[in-house]
């Protein structure tokens, strides 16, 4: 186990009927807020009115910035920054999924600097201060509600980049599973895939062979994400299933799994971000198309971790007679079949992305590979992986 500092400054208020806490939790940070939300779901469900009422009751003046789209874009972030400055807001409130929370994070940092907010994403500027952020989560997926990351797409350059900073952690996040009852089957599945991918990224890229604590946590989170997703697809209003999926997705990328692993990477995300940037693919759908191919490529070079996942999560009689490669192939098949069962695409073809585009996707992904210092990835290797995802 490697040295680590584990410090998550986000207060999570979890459970039924917790939305009314957003007002007091936000008033603690300021009396003028920018309320960032998506295109339709939170207004349709009446959640936006409940949040606005809670904020007003707590004495917080509300200025709205709605219309955040999935795979949030830089131009809309800039509009939010202008509004935040114009209304001299002291705190940002995000009501939505990962896209809304990430855009709110970008506004919280971008509204306090003179330079363009995109410079934070290309590594040309560091974040030194942010406005406080509180959130109400409406979709179990990205984990942004309890982490220091944010992902924005620059539509002009067709780049979808992520960056992180300790100052981006939300002060408080409200996680009420009932708010996710209205999440449609596709985004329920994509969210579970995203959570599984967050765990797999670290499980597969860790180089420390002696991390049993982290490994058991990660294996448990993968098992939970798969099981809870199946429950929610069977019954969208299964509170226990929605609660398990929500807390699993949050824990999958809040730093808990990575603590003690040493240096880990996000190679599958590095490639997926190009699919979302170039084709506006939902993040989780892009990941399910990448995971089988990347795991196949990875297990050809180092089968042990994928084979280990099969032993731990997908055991079967006489498995000790199988080779590492056979066990790895079996785990990949089980994941691919699960993607099929939950209707999350398991190949580029299922995303209607032609194999002829592979070189273009690889070139786009290389830009993020450089920013994320994934030095072992060349355009040729990314093309090799994408060819396995066809
Ligand atoms: O805009 P509305 O109408 O709200 O519709 C949204 C959106 O179309 C809908 N939705 C959200 N909550 C709902 C709901 N529909 C019904 N009922 C509800 N309760 O769902 C759609 C997708 O929402 P979105 O926020 O885009 O999904 P998700 O939470 O998966 O976020 C995806 C974004 O997170 C980023 C991804 O790159 C992507 O941009 N990520 C952020 C990370 C982070 N900050 O650490 C890490 C992740 O790997 C990921 O990259
Ligand atoms: Zn993700």
mmCIF file with all atom_site columns, N, CA and C in Angstrom, residues 153-209:
data_model
loop_
_atom_site.group_PDB
_atom_site.id
_atom_site.type_symbol
_atom_site.label_atom_id
_atom_site.label_alt_id
_atom_site.label_comp_id
_atom_site.label_asym_id
_atom_site.label_entity_id
_atom_site.label_seq_id
_atom_site.pdbx_PDB_ins_code
_atom_site.Cartn_x
_atom_site.Cartn_y
_atom_site.Cartn_z
_atom_site.occupancy
_atom_site.B_iso_or_equiv
_atom_site.pdbx_formal_charge
_atom_site.auth_seq_id
_atom_site.auth_comp_id
_atom_site.auth_asym_id
_atom_site.auth_atom_id
_atom_site.pdbx_PDB_model_num
ATOM 1   N N  . UNK A 1 153 ? -16.596 20.322 -22.376 1.00 0.00 ? 153 UNK A N  1
ATOM 2   C CA . UNK A 1 153 ? -16.255 20.188 -23.797 1.00 0.00 ? 153 UNK A CA 1
ATOM 3   C C  . UNK A 1 153 ? -16.101 21.567 -24.425 1.00 0.00 ? 153 UNK A C  1
ATOM 4   N N  . UNK A 1 154 ? -14.958 21.754 -25.085 1.00 0.00 ? 154 UNK A N  1
ATOM 5   C CA . UNK A 1 154 ? -14.727 22.970 -25.868 1.00 0.00 ? 154 UNK A CA 1
ATOM 6   C C  . UNK A 1 154 ? -15.268 22.681 -27.263 1.00 0.00 ? 154 UNK A C  1
ATOM 7   N N  . UNK A 1 155 ? -16.424 23.257 -27.595 1.00 0.00 ? 155 UNK A N  1
ATOM 8   C CA . UNK A 1 155 ? -17.058 22.899 -28.876 1.00 0.00 ? 155 UNK A CA 1
ATOM 9   C C  . UNK A 1 155 ? -16.208 23.349 -30.057 1.00 0.00 ? 155 UNK A C  1
ATOM 10  N N  . UNK A 1 156 ? -15.483 24.482 -29.897 1.00 0.00 ? 156 UNK A N  1
ATOM 11  C CA . UNK A 1 156 ? -14.692 24.987 -31.047 1.00 0.00 ? 156 UNK A CA 1
ATOM 12  C C  . UNK A 1 156 ? -13.574 24.003 -31.411 1.00 0.00 ? 156 UNK A C  1
ATOM 13  N N  . UNK A 1 157 ? -12.880 23.514 -30.398 1.00 0.00 ? 157 UNK A N  1
ATOM 14  C CA . UNK A 1 157 ? -11.733 22.621 -30.687 1.00 0.00 ? 157 UNK A CA 1
ATOM 15  C C  . UNK A 1 157 ? -12.140 21.147 -30.652 1.00 0.00 ? 157 UNK A C  1
ATOM 16  N N  . UNK A 1 158 ? -13.405 20.878 -30.306 1.00 0.00 ? 158 UNK A N  1
ATOM 17  C CA . UNK A 1 158 ? -13.909 19.488 -30.208 1.00 0.00 ? 158 UNK A CA 1
ATOM 18  C C  . UNK A 1 158 ? -13.072 18.703 -29.185 1.00 0.00 ? 158 UNK A C  1
ATOM 19  N N  . UNK A 1 159 ? -12.718 19.384 -28.081 1.00 0.00 ? 159 UNK A N  1
ATOM 20  C CA . UNK A 1 159 ? -11.950 18.714 -27.019 1.00 0.00 ? 159 UNK A CA 1
ATOM 21  C C  . UNK A 1 159 ? -12.809 18.615 -25.764 1.00 0.00 ? 159 UNK A C  1
ATOM 22  N N  . UNK A 1 160 ? -12.865 17.416 -25.156 1.00 0.00 ? 160 UNK A N  1
ATOM 23  C CA . UNK A 1 160 ? -13.597 17.229 -23.886 1.00 0.00 ? 160 UNK A CA 1
ATOM 24  C C  . UNK A 1 160 ? -12.537 16.888 -22.848 1.00 0.00 ? 160 UNK A C  1
ATOM 25  N N  . UNK A 1 161 ? -12.217 17.868 -22.021 1.00 0.00 ? 161 UNK A N  1
ATOM 26  C CA . UNK A 1 161 ? -11.121 17.703 -21.081 1.00 0.00 ? 161 UNK A CA 1
ATOM 27  C C  . UNK A 1 161 ? -11.637 17.713 -19.633 1.00 0.00 ? 161 UNK A C  1
ATOM 28  N N  . UNK A 1 162 ? -10.932 16.944 -18.770 1.00 0.00 ? 162 UNK A N  1
ATOM 29  C CA . UNK A 1 162 ? -11.272 16.983 -17.342 1.00 0.00 ? 162 UNK A CA 1
ATOM 30  C C  . UNK A 1 162 ? -10.092 17.508 -16.550 1.00 0.00 ? 162 UNK A C  1
ATOM 31  N N  . UNK A 1 163 ? -10.376 18.186 -15.475 1.00 0.00 ? 163 UNK A N  1
ATOM 32  C CA . UNK A 1 163 ? -9.314  18.636 -14.581 1.00 0.00 ? 163 UNK A CA 1
ATOM 33  C C  . UNK A 1 163 ? -9.807  18.535 -13.143 1.00 0.00 ? 163 UNK A C  1
ATOM 34  N N  . UNK A 1 164 ? -8.863  18.618 -12.207 1.00 0.00 ? 164 UNK A N  1
ATOM 35  C CA . UNK A 1 164 ? -9.246  18.464 -10.804 1.00 0.00 ? 164 UNK A CA 1
ATOM 36  C C  . UNK A 1 164 ? -8.497  19.441 -9.922  1.00 0.00 ? 164 UNK A C  1
ATOM 37  N N  . UNK A 1 165 ? -9.118  19.785 -8.807  1.00 0.00 ? 165 UNK A N  1
ATOM 38  C CA . UNK A 1 165 ? -8.467  20.662 -7.833  1.00 0.00 ? 165 UNK A CA 1
ATOM 39  C C  . UNK A 1 165 ? -9.199  20.531 -6.505  1.00 0.00 ? 165 UNK A C  1
ATOM 40  N N  . UNK A 1 166 ? -8.435  20.517 -5.415  1.00 0.00 ? 166 UNK A N  1
ATOM 41  C CA . UNK A 1 166 ? -9.026  20.341 -4.079  1.00 0.00 ? 166 UNK A CA 1
ATOM 42  C C  . UNK A 1 166 ? -10.099 21.398 -3.802  1.00 0.00 ? 166 UNK A C  1
ATOM 43  N N  . UNK A 1 167 ? -10.013 22.556 -4.454  1.00 0.00 ? 167 UNK A N  1
ATOM 44  C CA . UNK A 1 167 ? -10.969 23.641 -4.205  1.00 0.00 ? 167 UNK A CA 1
ATOM 45  C C  . UNK A 1 167 ? -12.316 23.421 -4.908  1.00 0.00 ? 167 UNK A C  1
ATOM 46  N N  . UNK A 1 168 ? -12.404 22.348 -5.712  1.00 0.00 ? 168 UNK A N  1
ATOM 47  C CA . UNK A 1 168 ? -13.642 22.110 -6.461  1.00 0.00 ? 168 UNK A CA 1
ATOM 48  C C  . UNK A 1 168 ? -14.622 21.208 -5.705  1.00 0.00 ? 168 UNK A C  1
ATOM 49  N N  . UNK A 1 169 ? -14.214 20.678 -4.582  1.00 0.00 ? 169 UNK A N  1
ATOM 50  C CA . UNK A 1 169 ? -15.150 19.822 -3.822  1.00 0.00 ? 169 UNK A CA 1
ATOM 51  C C  . UNK A 1 169 ? -16.390 20.623 -3.420  1.00 0.00 ? 169 UNK A C  1
ATOM 52  N N  . UNK A 1 170 ? -17.564 20.103 -3.637  1.00 0.00 ? 170 UNK A N  1
ATOM 53  C CA . UNK A 1 170 ? -18.760 20.784 -3.121  1.00 0.00 ? 170 UNK A CA 1
ATOM 54  C C  . UNK A 1 170 ? -18.698 20.869 -1.588  1.00 0.00 ? 170 UNK A C  1
ATOM 55  N N  . UNK A 1 171 ? -19.211 21.973 -1.012  1.00 0.00 ? 171 UNK A N  1
ATOM 56  C CA . UNK A 1 171 ? -19.242 22.094 0.461   1.00 0.00 ? 171 UNK A CA 1
ATOM 57  C C  . UNK A 1 171 ? -20.235 21.078 1.024   1.00 0.00 ? 171 UNK A C  1
ATOM 58  N N  . UNK A 1 172 ? -21.429 21.034 0.398   1.00 0.00 ? 172 UNK A N  1
ATOM 59  C CA . UNK A 1 172 ? -22.476 20.101 0.824   1.00 0.00 ? 172 UNK A CA 1
ATOM 60  C C  . UNK A 1 172 ? -23.140 19.524 -0.423  1.00 0.00 ? 172 UNK A C  1
ATOM 61  N N  . UNK A 1 173 ? -23.438 18.225 -0.380  1.00 0.00 ? 173 UNK A N  1
ATOM 62  C CA . UNK A 1 173 ? -24.224 17.603 -1.457  1.00 0.00 ? 173 UNK A CA 1
ATOM 63  C C  . UNK A 1 173 ? -25.391 16.853 -0.847  1.00 0.00 ? 173 UNK A C  1
ATOM 64  N N  . UNK A 1 174 ? -26.556 17.095 -1.414  1.00 0.00 ? 174 UNK A N  1
ATOM 65  C CA . UNK A 1 174 ? -27.796 16.445 -0.971  1.00 0.00 ? 174 UNK A CA 1
ATOM 66  C C  . UNK A 1 174 ? -28.038 15.256 -1.896  1.00 0.00 ? 174 UNK A C  1
ATOM 67  N N  . UNK A 1 175 ? -28.085 14.073 -1.312  1.00 0.00 ? 175 UNK A N  1
ATOM 68  C CA . UNK A 1 175 ? -28.293 12.854 -2.118  1.00 0.00 ? 175 UNK A CA 1
ATOM 69  C C  . UNK A 1 175 ? -29.591 12.190 -1.665  1.00 0.00 ? 175 UNK A C  1
ATOM 70  N N  . UNK A 1 176 ? -30.662 12.498 -2.397  1.00 0.00 ? 176 UNK A N  1
ATOM 71  C CA . UNK A 1 176 ? -31.960 11.876 -2.076  1.00 0.00 ? 176 UNK A CA 1
ATOM 72  C C  . UNK A 1 176 ? -32.305 10.903 -3.196  1.00 0.00 ? 176 UNK A C  1
ATOM 73  N N  . UNK A 1 177 ? -32.214 9.597  -2.954  1.00 0.00 ? 177 UNK A N  1
ATOM 74  C CA . UNK A 1 177 ? -32.439 8.601  -4.015  1.00 0.00 ? 177 UNK A CA 1
ATOM 75  C C  . UNK A 1 177 ? -33.795 8.759  -4.718  1.00 0.00 ? 177 UNK A C  1
ATOM 76  N N  . UNK A 1 178 ? -34.773 9.286  -4.003  1.00 0.00 ? 178 UNK A N  1
ATOM 77  C CA . UNK A 1 178 ? -36.097 9.449  -4.631  1.00 0.00 ? 178 UNK A CA 1
ATOM 78  C C  . UNK A 1 178 ? -36.045 10.403 -5.820  1.00 0.00 ? 178 UNK A C  1
ATOM 79  N N  . UNK A 1 179 ? -35.056 11.300 -5.839  1.00 0.00 ? 179 UNK A N  1
ATOM 80  C CA . UNK A 1 179 ? -34.931 12.241 -6.964  1.00 0.00 ? 179 UNK A CA 1
ATOM 81  C C  . UNK A 1 179 ? -34.529 11.517 -8.248  1.00 0.00 ? 179 UNK A C  1
ATOM 82  N N  . UNK A 1 180 ? -34.034 10.278 -8.104  1.00 0.00 ? 180 UNK A N  1
ATOM 83  C CA . UNK A 1 180 ? -33.593 9.540  -9.307  1.00 0.00 ? 180 UNK A CA 1
ATOM 84  C C  . UNK A 1 180 ? -34.672 8.580  -9.818  1.00 0.00 ? 180 UNK A C  1
ATOM 85  N N  . UNK A 1 181 ? -35.834 8.581  -9.158  1.00 0.00 ? 181 UNK A N  1
ATOM 86  C CA . UNK A 1 181 ? -36.919 7.679  -9.637  1.00 0.00 ? 181 UNK A CA 1
ATOM 87  C C  . UNK A 1 181 ? -37.290 8.001  -11.086 1.00 0.00 ? 181 UNK A C  1
ATOM 88  N N  . UNK A 1 182 ? -37.100 9.262  -11.474 1.00 0.00 ? 182 UNK A N  1
ATOM 89  C CA . UNK A 1 182 ? -37.536 9.677  -12.823 1.00 0.00 ? 182 UNK A CA 1
ATOM 90  C C  . UNK A 1 182 ? -36.446 9.506  -13.881 1.00 0.00 ? 182 UNK A C  1
ATOM 91  N N  . UNK A 1 183 ? -35.268 9.000  -13.465 1.00 0.00 ? 183 UNK A N  1
ATOM 92  C CA . UNK A 1 183 ? -34.197 8.811  -14.457 1.00 0.00 ? 183 UNK A CA 1
ATOM 93  C C  . UNK A 1 183 ? -34.593 7.680  -15.407 1.00 0.00 ? 183 UNK A C  1
ATOM 94  N N  . UNK A 1 184 ? -34.583 7.955  -16.718 1.00 0.00 ? 184 UNK A N  1
ATOM 95  C CA . UNK A 1 184 ? -35.020 6.924  -17.681 1.00 0.00 ? 184 UNK A CA 1
ATOM 96  C C  . UNK A 1 184 ? -34.057 5.733  -17.691 1.00 0.00 ? 184 UNK A C  1
ATOM 97  N N  . UNK A 1 185 ? -34.507 4.582  -18.237 1.00 0.00 ? 185 UNK A N  1
ATOM 98  C CA . UNK A 1 185 ? -33.678 3.368  -18.229 1.00 0.00 ? 185 UNK A CA 1
ATOM 99  C C  . UNK A 1 185 ? -32.298 3.568  -18.861 1.00 0.00 ? 185 UNK A C  1
ATOM 100 N N  . UNK A 1 186 ? -32.228 4.358  -19.941 1.00 0.00 ? 186 UNK A N  1
ATOM 101 C CA . UNK A 1 186 ? -30.918 4.483  -20.615 1.00 0.00 ? 186 UNK A CA 1
ATOM 102 C C  . UNK A 1 186 ? -29.908 5.179  -19.699 1.00 0.00 ? 186 UNK A C  1
ATOM 103 N N  . UNK A 1 187 ? -30.320 6.301  -19.085 1.00 0.00 ? 187 UNK A N  1
ATOM 104 C CA . UNK A 1 187 ? -29.350 7.000  -18.227 1.00 0.00 ? 187 UNK A CA 1
ATOM 105 C C  . UNK A 1 187 ? -29.153 6.307  -16.889 1.00 0.00 ? 187 UNK A C  1
ATOM 106 N N  . UNK A 1 188 ? -30.118 5.466  -16.496 1.00 0.00 ? 188 UNK A N  1
ATOM 107 C CA . UNK A 1 188 ? -29.879 4.626  -15.312 1.00 0.00 ? 188 UNK A CA 1
ATOM 108 C C  . UNK A 1 188 ? -28.728 3.669  -15.618 1.00 0.00 ? 188 UNK A C  1
ATOM 109 N N  . UNK A 1 189 ? -28.799 3.055  -16.806 1.00 0.00 ? 189 UNK A N  1
ATOM 110 C CA . UNK A 1 189 ? -27.748 2.105  -17.212 1.00 0.00 ? 189 UNK A CA 1
ATOM 111 C C  . UNK A 1 189 ? -26.418 2.814  -17.427 1.00 0.00 ? 189 UNK A C  1
ATOM 112 N N  . UNK A 1 190 ? -26.438 3.951  -18.138 1.00 0.00 ? 190 UNK A N  1
ATOM 113 C CA . UNK A 1 190 ? -25.180 4.670  -18.420 1.00 0.00 ? 190 UNK A CA 1
ATOM 114 C C  . UNK A 1 190 ? -24.501 5.093  -17.113 1.00 0.00 ? 190 UNK A C  1
ATOM 115 N N  . UNK A 1 191 ? -25.321 5.468  -16.142 1.00 0.00 ? 191 UNK A N  1
ATOM 116 C CA . UNK A 1 191 ? -24.747 5.886  -14.851 1.00 0.00 ? 191 UNK A CA 1
ATOM 117 C C  . UNK A 1 191 ? -24.064 4.732  -14.154 1.00 0.00 ? 191 UNK A C  1
ATOM 118 N N  . UNK A 1 192 ? -24.683 3.532  -14.213 1.00 0.00 ? 192 UNK A N  1
ATOM 119 C CA . UNK A 1 192 ? -24.070 2.356  -13.581 1.00 0.00 ? 192 UNK A CA 1
ATOM 120 C C  . UNK A 1 192 ? -22.786 1.975  -14.301 1.00 0.00 ? 192 UNK A C  1
ATOM 121 N N  . UNK A 1 193 ? -22.796 2.081  -15.626 1.00 0.00 ? 193 UNK A N  1
ATOM 122 C CA . UNK A 1 193 ? -21.580 1.781  -16.400 1.00 0.00 ? 193 UNK A CA 1
ATOM 123 C C  . UNK A 1 193 ? -20.473 2.756  -16.013 1.00 0.00 ? 193 UNK A C  1
ATOM 124 N N  . UNK A 1 194 ? -20.823 4.027  -15.851 1.00 0.00 ? 194 UNK A N  1
ATOM 125 C CA . UNK A 1 194 ? -19.817 5.038  -15.479 1.00 0.00 ? 194 UNK A CA 1
ATOM 126 C C  . UNK A 1 194 ? -19.204 4.680  -14.131 1.00 0.00 ? 194 UNK A C  1
ATOM 127 N N  . UNK A 1 195 ? -20.038 4.285  -13.199 1.00 0.00 ? 195 UNK A N  1
ATOM 128 C CA . UNK A 1 195 ? -19.517 3.918  -11.866 1.00 0.00 ? 195 UNK A CA 1
ATOM 129 C C  . UNK A 1 195 ? -18.595 2.709  -11.963 1.00 0.00 ? 195 UNK A C  1
ATOM 130 N N  . UNK A 1 196 ? -18.996 1.703  -12.748 1.00 0.00 ? 196 UNK A N  1
ATOM 131 C CA . UNK A 1 196 ? -18.141 0.517  -12.928 1.00 0.00 ? 196 UNK A CA 1
ATOM 132 C C  . UNK A 1 196 ? -16.828 0.926  -13.580 1.00 0.00 ? 196 UNK A C  1
ATOM 133 N N  . UNK A 1 197 ? -16.907 1.822  -14.567 1.00 0.00 ? 197 UNK A N  1
ATOM 134 C CA . UNK A 1 197 ? -15.683 2.264  -15.268 1.00 0.00 ? 197 UNK A CA 1
ATOM 135 C C  . UNK A 1 197 ? -14.751 2.993  -14.316 1.00 0.00 ? 197 UNK A C  1
ATOM 136 N N  . UNK A 1 198 ? -15.302 3.843  -13.440 1.00 0.00 ? 198 UNK A N  1
ATOM 137 C CA . UNK A 1 198 ? -14.450 4.576  -12.486 1.00 0.00 ? 198 UNK A CA 1
ATOM 138 C C  . UNK A 1 198 ? -13.657 3.620  -11.614 1.00 0.00 ? 198 UNK A C  1
ATOM 139 N N  . UNK A 1 199 ? -14.297 2.531  -11.233 1.00 0.00 ? 199 UNK A N  1
ATOM 140 C CA . UNK A 1 199 ? -13.584 1.547  -10.405 1.00 0.00 ? 199 UNK A CA 1
ATOM 141 C C  . UNK A 1 199 ? -12.565 0.777  -11.242 1.00 0.00 ? 199 UNK A C  1
ATOM 142 N N  . UNK A 1 200 ? -12.990 0.343  -12.440 1.00 0.00 ? 200 UNK A N  1
ATOM 143 C CA . UNK A 1 200 ? -12.082 -0.438 -13.298 1.00 0.00 ? 200 UNK A CA 1
ATOM 144 C C  . UNK A 1 200 ? -10.824 0.356  -13.654 1.00 0.00 ? 200 UNK A C  1
ATOM 145 N N  . UNK A 1 201 ? -10.954 1.661  -13.872 1.00 0.00 ? 201 UNK A N  1
ATOM 146 C CA . UNK A 1 201 ? -9.789  2.467  -14.256 1.00 0.00 ? 201 UNK A CA 1
ATOM 147 C C  . UNK A 1 201 ? -8.687  2.310  -13.201 1.00 0.00 ? 201 UNK A C  1
ATOM 148 N N  . UNK A 1 202 ? -9.061  2.395  -11.951 1.00 0.00 ? 202 UNK A N  1
ATOM 149 C CA . UNK A 1 202 ? -8.043  2.325  -10.888 1.00 0.00 ? 202 UNK A CA 1
ATOM 150 C C  . UNK A 1 202 ? -7.649  0.875  -10.626 1.00 0.00 ? 202 UNK A C  1
ATOM 151 N N  . UNK A 1 203 ? -8.645  -0.021 -10.666 1.00 0.00 ? 203 UNK A N  1
ATOM 152 C CA . UNK A 1 203 ? -8.374  -1.444 -10.408 1.00 0.00 ? 203 UNK A CA 1
ATOM 153 C C  . UNK A 1 203 ? -7.343  -1.978 -11.408 1.00 0.00 ? 203 UNK A C  1
ATOM 154 N N  . UNK A 1 204 ? -7.438  -1.497 -12.647 1.00 0.00 ? 204 UNK A N  1
ATOM 155 C CA . UNK A 1 204 ? -6.589  -2.038 -13.709 1.00 0.00 ? 204 UNK A CA 1
ATOM 156 C C  . UNK A 1 204 ? -5.254  -1.280 -13.850 1.00 0.00 ? 204 UNK A C  1
ATOM 157 N N  . UNK A 1 205 ? -5.215  -0.005 -13.467 1.00 0.00 ? 205 UNK A N  1
ATOM 158 C CA . UNK A 1 205 ? -3.971  0.753  -13.714 1.00 0.00 ? 205 UNK A CA 1
ATOM 159 C C  . UNK A 1 205 ? -3.078  0.847  -12.486 1.00 0.00 ? 205 UNK A C  1
ATOM 160 N N  . UNK A 1 206 ? -3.573  0.390  -11.338 1.00 0.00 ? 206 UNK A N  1
ATOM 161 C CA . UNK A 1 206 ? -2.713  0.389  -10.151 1.00 0.00 ? 206 UNK A CA 1
ATOM 162 C C  . UNK A 1 206 ? -1.547  -0.573 -10.364 1.00 0.00 ? 206 UNK A C  1
ATOM 163 N N  . UNK A 1 207 ? -0.339  -0.136 -9.927  1.00 0.00 ? 207 UNK A N  1
ATOM 164 C CA . UNK A 1 207 ? 0.830   -0.996 -10.126 1.00 0.00 ? 207 UNK A CA 1
ATOM 165 C C  . UNK A 1 207 ? 1.243   -1.677 -8.828  1.00 0.00 ? 207 UNK A C  1
ATOM 166 N N  . UNK A 1 208 ? 0.534   -1.428 -7.743  1.00 0.00 ? 208 UNK A N  1
ATOM 167 C CA . UNK A 1 208 ? 0.904   -2.003 -6.452  1.00 0.00 ? 208 UNK A CA 1
ATOM 168 C C  . UNK A 1 208 ? 0.212   -3.369 -6.320  1.00 0.00 ? 208 UNK A C  1
ATOM 169 N N  . UNK A 1 209 ? 0.988   -4.434 -6.181  1.00 0.00 ? 209 UNK A N  1
ATOM 170 C CA . UNK A 1 209 ? 0.397   -5.781 -6.141  1.00 0.00 ? 209 UNK A CA 1
ATOM 171 C C  . UNK A 1 209 ? -0.190  -6.137 -4.767  1.00 0.00 ? 209 UNK A C  1
#
